[in-house]
CSV table of C-alpha atoms and ligand atoms in Angstrom, one decimal:
chain,number,residue,atom,x,y,z
D,793,MET,CA,131.6,101.3,24.3
D,794,SER,CA,133.3,104.6,23.5
D,795,LYS,CA,133.8,106.9,20.6
D,796,ASN,CA,137.2,107.3,18.9
D,797,ASN,CA,138.6,110.6,17.4
D,798,ALA,CA,136.6,110.1,14.2
D,799,GLY,CA,133.4,109.7,16.3
D,800,ARG,CA,133.2,106.0,15.5
D,801,ILE,CA,131.9,103.6,18.2
D,802,VAL,CA,134.7,101.5,19.5
D,803,ALA,CA,134.2,98.2,21.2
D,804,ASN,CA,137.0,98.3,23.7
D,805,LEU,CA,137.3,94.5,24.2
D,806,ASN,CA,137.1,93.7,20.5
D,807,ASN,CA,138.6,90.2,19.8
D,808,LYS,CA,139.5,89.7,23.5
D,809,ARG,CA,138.9,86.2,24.7
D,810,LEU,CA,137.5,86.3,28.2
D,811,LEU,CA,137.0,83.4,30.5
D,812,LEU,CA,134.3,84.2,33.1
D,813,GLY,CA,134.5,82.1,36.2
D,814,VAL,CA,131.3,82.0,38.3
D,815,THR,CA,131.4,80.7,41.8
D,816,GLY,CA,128.6,79.9,44.2
D,817,GLY,CA,127.2,83.1,45.8
D,818,ILE,CA,123.9,84.9,45.4
D,819,ALA,CA,125.6,87.5,43.2
D,820,ALA,CA,126.0,84.7,40.6
D,821,TYR,CA,122.7,86.0,39.0
D,822,LYS,CA,124.6,89.2,38.0
D,823,SER,CA,127.1,87.2,36.0
D,824,ALA,CA,124.4,86.9,33.3
D,825,ASP,CA,124.2,90.6,32.9
D,826,LEU,CA,128.1,90.7,32.9
D,827,VAL,CA,128.2,88.3,29.9
D,828,ARG,CA,126.0,90.6,27.9
D,829,ARG,CA,128.0,93.7,28.8
D,830,LEU,CA,131.2,92.1,28.0
D,831,GLN,CA,129.9,90.9,24.7
D,832,ASP,CA,128.6,94.5,23.9
D,833,GLU,CA,132.3,95.5,24.3
D,834,GLY,CA,133.3,93.0,21.7
D,835,ALA,CA,134.6,90.2,24.0
D,836,ASP,CA,134.3,86.5,23.1
D,837,VAL,CA,133.1,85.1,26.4
D,838,ARG,CA,133.3,81.5,27.6
D,839,VAL,CA,132.0,80.5,31.1
D,840,ALA,CA,133.3,78.1,33.6
D,841,MET,CA,131.1,77.5,36.7
D,842,THR,CA,131.7,75.8,40.0
D,843,SER,CA,129.2,73.3,41.1
D,844,ALA,CA,127.9,75.6,43.8
D,845,ALA,CA,127.4,78.3,41.2
D,846,THR,CA,125.0,76.1,39.3
D,847,GLN,CA,122.8,76.2,42.4
D,848,PHE,CA,122.3,79.9,41.9
D,849,ILE,CA,122.1,80.3,38.1
D,850,THR,CA,121.7,77.5,35.5
D,851,PRO,CA,124.5,76.6,33.1
D,852,LEU,CA,121.8,76.7,30.4
D,853,THR,CA,121.2,80.4,31.0
D,854,MET,CA,125.0,81.1,30.7
D,855,GLN,CA,125.2,78.9,27.7
D,856,ALA,CA,122.4,80.7,25.9
D,857,LEU,CA,123.9,84.1,26.7
D,858,SER,CA,127.5,83.3,25.9
D,859,GLY,CA,126.7,81.2,22.9
D,860,HIS,CA,129.1,78.4,24.0
D,861,PRO,CA,128.7,75.3,26.2
D,862,VAL,CA,129.5,76.1,29.7
D,863,HIS,CA,132.5,74.4,31.3
D,864,LEU,CA,131.7,72.6,34.5
D,865,ASN,CA,133.9,69.6,35.4
D,866,LEU,CA,137.5,68.9,35.5
D,867,MET,CA,137.2,65.2,35.1
D,868,ASP,CA,134.4,65.3,32.4
D,869,ALA,CA,135.9,63.4,29.4
D,870,GLU,CA,133.4,64.9,27.0
D,871,THR,CA,134.1,68.6,28.0
D,872,GLU,CA,137.8,68.0,28.3
D,873,SER,CA,137.9,66.6,24.8
D,874,VAL,CA,136.3,69.7,23.4
D,875,MET,CA,138.6,72.1,25.2
D,876,SER,CA,140.7,70.9,28.2
D,877,HIS,CA,141.4,73.1,31.2
D,878,ILE,CA,144.9,73.7,29.9
D,879,GLU,CA,143.5,74.8,26.5
D,880,LEU,CA,140.9,77.0,28.2
D,881,ALA,CA,143.7,78.7,30.2
D,882,ARG,CA,145.7,79.2,27.1
D,883,TRP,CA,142.7,80.3,25.1
D,884,ALA,CA,141.9,83.2,27.5
D,885,ASP,CA,143.3,86.7,27.1
D,886,ILE,CA,142.0,87.3,30.6
D,887,VAL,CA,140.3,85.2,33.3
D,888,LEU,CA,137.7,87.0,35.4
D,889,VAL,CA,136.1,85.4,38.4
D,890,ALA,CA,132.9,87.2,39.3
D,891,PRO,CA,131.5,86.6,41.7
D,892,ALA,CA,134.4,85.1,43.6
D,893,THR,CA,133.4,83.6,47.0
D,894,ALA,CA,135.7,83.7,50.1
D,895,ASP,CA,136.2,79.9,49.7
D,896,PHE,CA,137.2,80.2,46.0
D,897,ILE,CA,139.7,83.0,46.8
D,898,ALA,CA,141.2,80.9,49.7
D,899,ARG,CA,141.6,78.0,47.4
D,900,PHE,CA,143.1,80.1,44.7
D,901,VAL,CA,145.6,81.7,47.0
D,902,PHE,CA,146.7,78.3,48.3
D,903,GLY,CA,147.1,76.9,44.8
D,904,HIS,CA,144.3,74.3,44.9
D,905,GLY,CA,143.6,72.6,41.6
D,906,ASP,CA,140.7,70.3,42.6
D,907,ASP,CA,138.0,71.7,40.4
D,908,LEU,CA,137.9,73.1,36.9
D,909,LEU,CA,137.9,76.9,37.7
D,910,SER,CA,140.7,76.7,40.3
D,911,THR,CA,142.8,74.6,37.8
D,912,ILE,CA,142.2,77.1,35.0
D,913,CYS,CA,143.3,80.0,37.3
D,914,LEU,CA,146.4,78.0,38.3
D,915,ALA,CA,147.3,77.3,34.7
D,916,ALA,CA,146.6,80.7,33.3
D,917,THR,CA,149.5,82.8,32.0
D,918,CYS,CA,147.2,85.7,31.1
D,919,PRO,CA,146.1,88.3,33.6
D,920,VAL,CA,143.5,87.2,36.2
D,921,ALA,CA,140.9,89.5,37.8
D,922,ILE,CA,138.9,88.5,40.9
D,923,ALA,CA,135.6,90.3,41.8
D,924,PRO,CA,134.9,89.1,45.4
D,925,ALA,CA,131.3,89.0,46.7
D,926,MET,CA,130.4,87.9,50.2
D,927,ASN,CA,128.8,88.8,53.6
D,928,GLN,CA,130.4,91.9,55.1
D,929,ALA,CA,131.6,90.0,58.2
D,930,MET,CA,133.3,87.4,56.0
D,931,TRP,CA,134.9,90.1,54.0
D,932,ALA,CA,136.2,91.8,57.1
D,933,LYS,CA,137.7,88.7,58.6
D,934,PRO,CA,141.5,88.9,58.9
D,935,ASN,CA,142.0,85.6,57.0
D,936,THR,CA,140.0,86.9,54.0
D,937,GLN,CA,141.9,90.2,54.1
D,938,SER,CA,145.3,88.4,54.2
D,939,ASN,CA,144.1,86.3,51.2
D,940,MET,CA,143.4,89.6,49.4
D,941,GLU,CA,147.0,90.8,50.1
D,942,ALA,CA,148.3,87.4,48.8
D,943,LEU,CA,146.3,88.0,45.6
D,944,ALA,CA,147.9,91.4,45.1
D,945,LYS,CA,151.4,89.8,45.5
D,946,MET,CA,150.4,87.3,42.9
D,947,GLU,CA,149.6,90.3,40.5
D,948,VAL,CA,146.0,89.3,40.5
D,949,THR,CA,143.7,92.4,39.9
D,950,VAL,CA,141.1,92.6,42.7
D,951,LEU,CA,137.9,94.3,41.7
D,952,ALA,CA,137.0,95.4,45.2
D,953,PRO,CA,133.5,94.8,46.5
D,954,GLU,CA,131.2,97.7,47.2
D,955,ALA,CA,129.3,98.8,50.3
D,956,GLY,CA,125.5,98.6,50.6
D,957,ILE,CA,122.6,96.4,51.6
D,958,GLN,CA,123.4,92.8,51.2
D,959,ALA,CA,121.2,89.8,50.2
D,960,CYS,CA,121.4,88.6,53.8
D,961,GLY,CA,119.8,91.8,55.0
D,962,GLU,CA,123.1,93.1,56.6
D,963,SER,CA,124.8,96.3,55.4
D,964,GLY,CA,128.5,96.7,54.7
D,965,VAL,CA,131.3,96.1,52.3
D,966,GLY,CA,130.9,92.9,50.3
D,967,ARG,CA,128.5,93.5,47.4
D,968,LEU,CA,129.8,92.4,44.0
D,969,MET,CA,131.2,95.4,42.0
D,970,GLU,CA,128.4,96.6,39.6
D,971,PRO,CA,128.8,94.8,36.3
D,972,ALA,CA,129.2,98.0,34.3
D,973,LYS,CA,132.1,99.0,36.6
D,974,ILE,CA,133.6,95.6,36.3
D,975,VAL,CA,133.6,96.0,32.4
D,976,THR,CA,135.2,99.5,32.7
D,977,CYS,CA,138.0,98.1,34.9
D,978,LEU,CA,138.6,95.3,32.4
D,979,VAL,CA,138.9,97.7,29.6
D,980,GLN,CA,141.4,99.7,31.6
D,981,MET,CA,143.4,96.5,32.3
D,982,PHE,CA,144.1,96.2,28.6
D,983,GLN,CA,145.2,99.8,28.4
D,984,ASN,CA,148.6,101.1,29.6
D,985,SER,CA,150.9,103.9,28.8
D,986,LEU,CA,154.1,102.0,28.1
D,987,LEU,CA,154.4,103.3,24.6
D,988,ALA,CA,152.7,106.7,25.0
D,989,GLY,CA,153.9,109.1,22.4
D,990,LYS,CA,155.8,106.4,20.5
D,991,HIS,CA,155.3,105.6,16.8
D,992,LEU,CA,155.6,101.9,15.9
D,993,VAL,CA,155.8,100.6,12.3
D,994,ILE,CA,154.8,96.9,12.1
D,995,THR,CA,154.7,94.7,9.0
D,996,ALA,CA,152.3,91.7,9.1
D,997,GLY,CA,150.9,88.9,6.9
D,998,PRO,CA,152.4,87.3,3.9
D,999,THR,CA,153.5,88.9,0.6
D,1000,ARG,CA,152.4,87.6,-2.8
D,1001,GLU,CA,154.7,87.5,-5.8
D,1002,ALA,CA,152.9,87.2,-9.1
D,1003,ILE,CA,153.8,84.5,-11.7
D,1004,ASP,CA,151.1,85.5,-14.2
D,1005,PRO,CA,147.8,87.3,-14.0
D,1006,VAL,CA,146.2,84.5,-11.9
D,1007,ARG,CA,149.0,82.8,-10.0
D,1008,TYR,CA,151.4,83.8,-7.3
D,1009,ILE,CA,154.0,82.5,-4.8
D,1010,SER,CA,153.1,83.1,-1.2
D,1011,ASN,CA,153.2,81.4,2.3
D,1012,ARG,CA,150.9,80.4,5.1
D,1013,SER,CA,151.2,83.5,7.2
D,1014,SER,CA,147.7,84.6,8.5
D,1015,GLY,CA,148.9,87.9,9.9
D,1016,LYS,CA,147.4,87.2,13.4
D,1017,GLN,CA,150.6,87.7,15.3
D,1018,GLY,CA,151.4,91.0,13.6
D,1019,TYR,CA,147.8,92.3,14.0
D,1020,ALA,CA,147.8,91.3,17.7
D,1021,LEU,CA,151.1,93.2,18.2
D,1022,ALA,CA,149.6,96.2,16.4
D,1023,THR,CA,146.5,96.1,18.8
D,1024,ALA,CA,148.7,95.6,21.9
D,1025,ALA,CA,151.0,98.5,20.9
D,1026,ILE,CA,147.9,100.8,20.5
D,1027,GLU,CA,146.6,99.6,23.9
D,1028,ALA,CA,150.0,100.7,25.2
D,1029,GLY,CA,149.4,104.2,23.9
D,1030,ALA,CA,151.5,104.0,20.6
D,1031,VAL,CA,150.6,105.4,17.2
D,1032,VAL,CA,150.8,102.4,15.0
D,1033,THR,CA,151.4,102.1,11.2
D,1034,LEU,CA,150.5,98.6,10.2
D,1035,ILE,CA,151.9,97.6,6.8
D,1036,THR,CA,150.0,94.5,5.8
D,1037,GLY,CA,150.2,91.9,3.1
D,1038,PRO,CA,146.9,90.2,2.0
D,1039,THR,CA,145.0,88.8,5.0
D,1040,HIS,CA,141.4,88.1,5.9
D,1041,LEU,CA,141.6,89.7,9.3
D,1042,PRO,CA,139.6,92.8,10.4
D,1043,ARG,CA,141.9,95.8,10.5
D,1044,PRO,CA,142.9,96.8,14.1
D,1045,GLU,CA,140.9,99.8,15.3
D,1046,ARG,CA,142.9,103.0,15.4
D,1047,ALA,CA,145.9,101.7,13.4
D,1048,ARG,CA,147.0,103.6,10.3
D,1049,VAL,CA,146.9,100.6,7.8
D,1050,ILE,CA,148.8,100.5,4.6
D,1051,GLU,CA,147.9,97.5,2.4
D,1052,VAL,CA,150.5,96.0,0.1
D,1053,VAL,CA,150.9,92.9,-1.9
D,1054,THR,CA,154.5,92.3,-2.8
D,1055,ALA,CA,157.8,92.4,-0.9
D,1056,GLU,CA,158.9,95.4,-3.0
D,1057,GLU,CA,155.7,97.3,-2.1
D,1058,MET,CA,156.2,96.4,1.5
D,1059,LEU,CA,159.7,97.7,1.4
D,1060,ALA,CA,158.7,101.0,-0.2
D,1061,ALA,CA,155.9,101.5,2.3
D,1062,THR,CA,158.2,100.7,5.2
D,1063,MET,CA,161.0,103.1,4.2
D,1064,SER,CA,158.4,105.9,3.5
D,1065,CYS,CA,157.3,105.8,7.2
D,1066,ILE,CA,160.2,104.7,9.3
D,1067,GLN,CA,161.9,108.1,9.5
D,1068,ASP,CA,159.8,109.3,12.4
D,1069,ALA,CA,159.4,105.7,13.8
D,1070,ASP,CA,160.6,104.8,17.3
D,1071,ALA,CA,160.4,101.1,16.6
D,1072,PHE,CA,160.1,98.8,13.7
D,1073,ILE,CA,158.7,95.3,14.2
D,1074,GLY,CA,159.0,93.1,11.1
D,1075,VAL,CA,156.4,90.3,11.7
D,1076,ALA,CA,155.5,89.8,8.0
D,1077,ALA,CA,156.5,86.6,6.4
D,1078,VAL,CA,158.1,88.2,3.4
D,1079,ALA,CA,158.7,86.0,0.3
D,1080,ASP,CA,162.4,85.6,0.0
D,1081,TYR,CA,162.2,85.2,-3.8
D,1082,ARG,CA,159.9,86.5,-6.6
D,1083,PRO,CA,159.6,85.4,-10.2
D,1084,ALA,CA,162.2,87.1,-12.4
D,1085,GLY,CA,159.4,88.3,-14.7
D,1086,ILE,CA,155.6,88.3,-14.5
D,1087,ALA,CA,153.9,86.7,-17.6
D,1088,GLU,CA,151.4,89.1,-19.2
D,1089,GLN,CA,149.1,86.2,-20.1
D,1090,LYS,CA,148.0,83.2,-18.0
D,1091,LEU,CA,150.8,80.5,-18.6
D,1092,LYS,CA,149.5,77.5,-20.6
D,1093,LYS,CA,150.3,73.9,-19.5
D,1094,GLU,CA,149.6,72.4,-23.0
D,1095,GLY,CA,152.4,70.0,-24.0
D,1096,ALA,CA,154.7,70.8,-21.1
D,1097,SER,CA,155.5,68.0,-18.6
D,1098,CYS,CA,157.5,70.4,-16.4
D,1099,MET,CA,157.8,74.1,-15.9
D,1100,ARG,CA,160.9,76.1,-14.8
D,1101,LEU,CA,160.4,79.3,-12.9
D,1102,GLU,CA,163.3,81.6,-12.5
D,1103,LEU,CA,163.3,83.3,-9.1
D,1104,ILE,CA,165.2,86.3,-7.9
D,1105,ARG,CA,165.9,87.5,-4.4
D,1106,ASN,CA,163.6,90.0,-2.8
D,1107,PRO,CA,165.0,92.8,-0.7
D,1108,ASP,CA,165.4,92.0,3.0
D,1109,ILE,CA,163.1,94.7,4.6
D,1110,LEU,CA,164.3,94.1,8.2
D,1111,ALA,CA,168.0,94.3,7.3
D,1112,THR,CA,167.4,97.4,5.2
D,1113,VAL,CA,165.6,99.1,8.1
D,1114,ALA,CA,168.4,97.9,10.5
D,1115,ALA,CA,171.0,99.4,8.2
D,1116,SER,CA,169.3,102.7,7.7
D,1117,PRO,CA,170.7,105.9,9.2
D,1118,SER,CA,169.3,106.8,12.6
D,1119,ARG,CA,167.3,103.6,12.6
D,1120,PRO,CA,164.5,102.9,15.0
D,1121,PHE,CA,164.6,100.1,17.6
D,1122,THR,CA,164.4,97.2,15.2
D,1123,VAL,CA,162.8,93.8,16.0
D,1124,GLY,CA,162.5,90.8,13.7
D,1125,PHE,CA,160.8,87.4,13.9
D,1126,ALA,CA,162.3,84.1,12.9
D,1127,ALA,CA,160.2,81.2,11.9
D,1128,GLU,CA,162.3,78.1,12.2
D,1129,THR,CA,161.8,74.4,11.5
D,1130,GLU,CA,165.0,73.1,13.1
D,1131,GLU,CA,167.9,74.3,15.2
D,1132,LEU,CA,166.0,77.4,16.4
D,1133,VAL,CA,168.7,78.7,18.7
D,1134,LYS,CA,171.5,78.5,16.2
D,1135,HIS,CA,169.5,80.0,13.3
D,1136,ALA,CA,167.8,82.8,15.3
D,1137,SER,CA,171.0,83.9,17.0
D,1138,ALA,CA,172.7,84.0,13.6
D,1139,LYS,CA,169.9,86.2,12.3
D,1140,LEU,CA,170.2,88.5,15.2
D,1141,LYS,CA,173.8,89.2,14.2
D,1142,LYS,CA,173.5,89.0,10.4
D,1143,LYS,CA,170.6,91.4,10.2
D,1144,GLN,CA,172.0,93.6,13.0
D,1145,VAL,CA,168.8,93.9,14.7
D,1146,ASP,CA,168.0,94.7,18.4
D,1147,MET,CA,165.8,91.7,19.0
D,1148,ILE,CA,164.7,88.4,17.3
D,1149,ILE,CA,161.5,86.7,18.4
D,1150,ALA,CA,161.8,83.1,17.2
D,1151,ASN,CA,159.2,80.4,16.9
D,1152,ASP,CA,159.3,76.7,15.9
D,1153,VAL,CA,156.9,76.4,13.0
D,1154,ALA,CA,157.5,72.7,12.7
D,1155,ASP,CA,155.0,72.4,15.6
D,1156,THR,CA,151.8,73.1,13.7
D,1157,SER,CA,149.8,73.9,16.9
D,1158,ILE,CA,151.8,77.1,17.2
D,1159,GLY,CA,153.0,79.7,14.7
D,1160,PHE,CA,151.6,80.0,11.2
D,1161,ASP,CA,147.9,80.4,11.2
D,1162,ALA,CA,147.5,78.8,14.7
D,1163,GLU,CA,145.6,80.5,17.6
D,1164,ASP,CA,148.6,80.0,20.0
D,1165,ASN,CA,152.2,80.9,19.8
D,1166,GLN,CA,155.3,80.1,21.8
D,1167,VAL,CA,158.5,82.1,21.3
D,1168,THR,CA,162.1,82.4,22.3
D,1169,LEU,CA,163.6,85.9,22.6
D,1170,PHE,CA,167.2,86.8,21.4
D,1171,ILE,CA,168.4,90.2,22.3
D,1172,SER,CA,171.5,92.0,20.9
D,1173,GLU,CA,174.4,92.5,23.3
D,1174,ALA,CA,174.2,96.3,22.7
D,1175,VAL,CA,170.6,96.4,23.9
D,1176,MET,CA,171.3,94.0,26.8
D,1177,SER,CA,174.2,96.0,28.1
D,1178,LYS,CA,172.1,99.1,28.4
D,1179,THR,CA,168.8,97.8,29.7
D,1180,VAL,CA,167.3,96.3,32.7
D,1181,MET,CA,166.8,93.1,30.7
D,1182,SER,CA,170.4,92.1,31.2
D,1183,GLU,CA,169.5,90.1,34.3
D,1184,ALA,CA,166.9,88.0,32.4
D,1185,PHE,CA,168.8,87.4,29.2
D,1186,THR,CA,172.2,86.3,28.2
D,1187,PRO,CA,173.3,85.3,24.7
D,1188,GLU,CA,173.8,81.8,25.9
D,1189,SER,CA,170.4,81.5,27.5
D,1190,PRO,CA,167.8,83.3,25.4
D,1191,GLN,CA,164.5,83.7,27.1
D,1192,GLN,CA,161.7,81.2,26.3
D,1193,LEU,CA,158.2,82.5,27.0
D,1194,PRO,CA,155.4,80.0,27.8
D,1195,ARG,CA,152.9,79.0,25.2
D,1196,MET,CA,149.9,81.4,25.1
D,1197,SER,CA,147.4,83.0,22.8
D,1198,LYS,CA,148.8,85.3,20.1
D,1199,ASP,CA,146.9,88.2,21.8
D,1200,ALA,CA,148.4,87.5,25.2
D,1201,LEU,CA,151.8,87.0,23.7
D,1202,ALA,CA,151.5,90.3,21.9
D,1203,ARG,CA,150.9,92.1,25.1
D,1204,LYS,CA,153.8,90.4,26.8
D,1205,LEU,CA,156.1,91.2,23.9
D,1206,ILE,CA,155.0,94.8,23.8
D,1207,THR,CA,155.9,95.1,27.6
D,1208,ILE,CA,159.3,93.6,26.9
D,1209,ILE,CA,160.0,95.7,23.8
D,1210,ALA,CA,158.9,98.9,25.7
D,1211,ALA,CA,161.4,98.0,28.4
D,1212,ALA,CA,164.2,97.5,26.0
D,1213,MET,CA,163.4,100.7,24.1
D,1214,ALA,CA,163.3,102.7,27.4
D,1215,GLY,CA,166.8,101.6,28.4
D,1216,PRO,CA,168.1,101.7,32.0
T,982,C5P,O1,165.6,85.4,7.2
T,982,C5P,P1,164.2,85.3,7.6
T,982,C5P,O2,163.2,85.3,6.6
T,982,C5P,O3,163.9,84.1,8.5
T,982,C5P,O4,164.0,86.5,8.6
T,982,C5P,C1,162.7,86.7,9.2
T,982,C5P,C2,162.6,88.2,9.6
T,982,C5P,O5,163.1,89.0,8.5
T,982,C5P,C3,161.2,88.6,9.8
T,982,C5P,O6,161.2,89.6,10.8
T,982,C5P,C4,160.7,89.1,8.4
T,982,C5P,O7,159.7,90.1,8.6
T,982,C5P,C5,162.0,89.7,7.9
T,982,C5P,N1,162.2,89.6,6.5
T,982,C5P,C6,162.2,90.8,5.7
T,982,C5P,N2,162.4,90.8,4.4
T,982,C5P,C7,162.6,89.6,3.8
T,982,C5P,C8,162.7,88.4,4.5
T,982,C5P,C9,162.5,88.5,5.9
T,982,C5P,O8,162.0,91.9,6.3
T,982,C5P,N3,162.8,89.6,2.5
């Protein structure tokens, strides 16, 4: 934990979902301490153990500490029905294997998928960190070392073992990195400086448009994706103003939060703070219409078999920002239930934005209120022509990102947005 500028204690892994893989080495006993330390930093920890790991520390210990059933078998119908290996891989914001034996590392490098943990690592789209622990002679062997080089090429973070007396009585490099240090490295993995010095304004959540003192029109937006983007932007060094409609989510640490209810309030708040913004990301599900008038008293149903509500258009916040003089880099979202490519590319042009992030909300396992999301990116020709992204994107083939947790997706999107903002 650390203190922020206001002197408040900050849990640096707050809301992060961490899958801890434990393999069969004597250092497995340290993974119990690791679970506690990760939880102290705010992480939600789930544990997957290889069968050899259970010889060193019991699943019951790890279950009691993590507060979740431990995942042990790939082919266990009961466990798989609770959360399959693919769902676990998707659930995680990061997979940490600590301790990782020489055998596990070799199997991971060669893409084995013959037990639960190796399959999760293979299926993971989030960052993977490996903390090796083994006898010093095993660590020094050329084949182990070439496996470590292979891990680096796979963009796996290696939390290098330390030197010292080993359980076998020998002395040398191979001891598991101390749990406190592992936690510090993980915190650093979530921090980067891609947006250092930049100011991002992000809208999130639904808006509510009152009909009378007790009723309103709204939508199913939970705010999760917008809040995750705010957190990812803060982790990337940005100053973030989060303009939020009503949600039940905890406010992201270190964001300047402006709470609004209606689309008109959201527009006013947005326009008041985009002058000095470097980017605007409109994630909010803004109600397109609002009642033409708000009844002063609760509307009565007596005698009426139907009721007519006159609705008028709300302002389009995203299009207003995009049309403003010296506008910031402008990104919109598009929730579609059909013909995603057609509608999203039309929105990119009509609203004159730099990027549209589209998702298919007809699939209820992603998008609105879901834990996961899966999006397709559409980038304006102007941005494409002056950024390094041009190789990956063409208007005809927008880029589809794999399905992942909203937190993992937010970090991926921030990386892409930062690259597009930076230019060539
Ligand atoms: O046109 P559509 O509502 O699908 O566009 C979605 C995008 O436009 C989102 O980025 C949303 O935040 C933004 N929007 C807006 N103001 C509106 C409607 C949508 O800023 N009134």
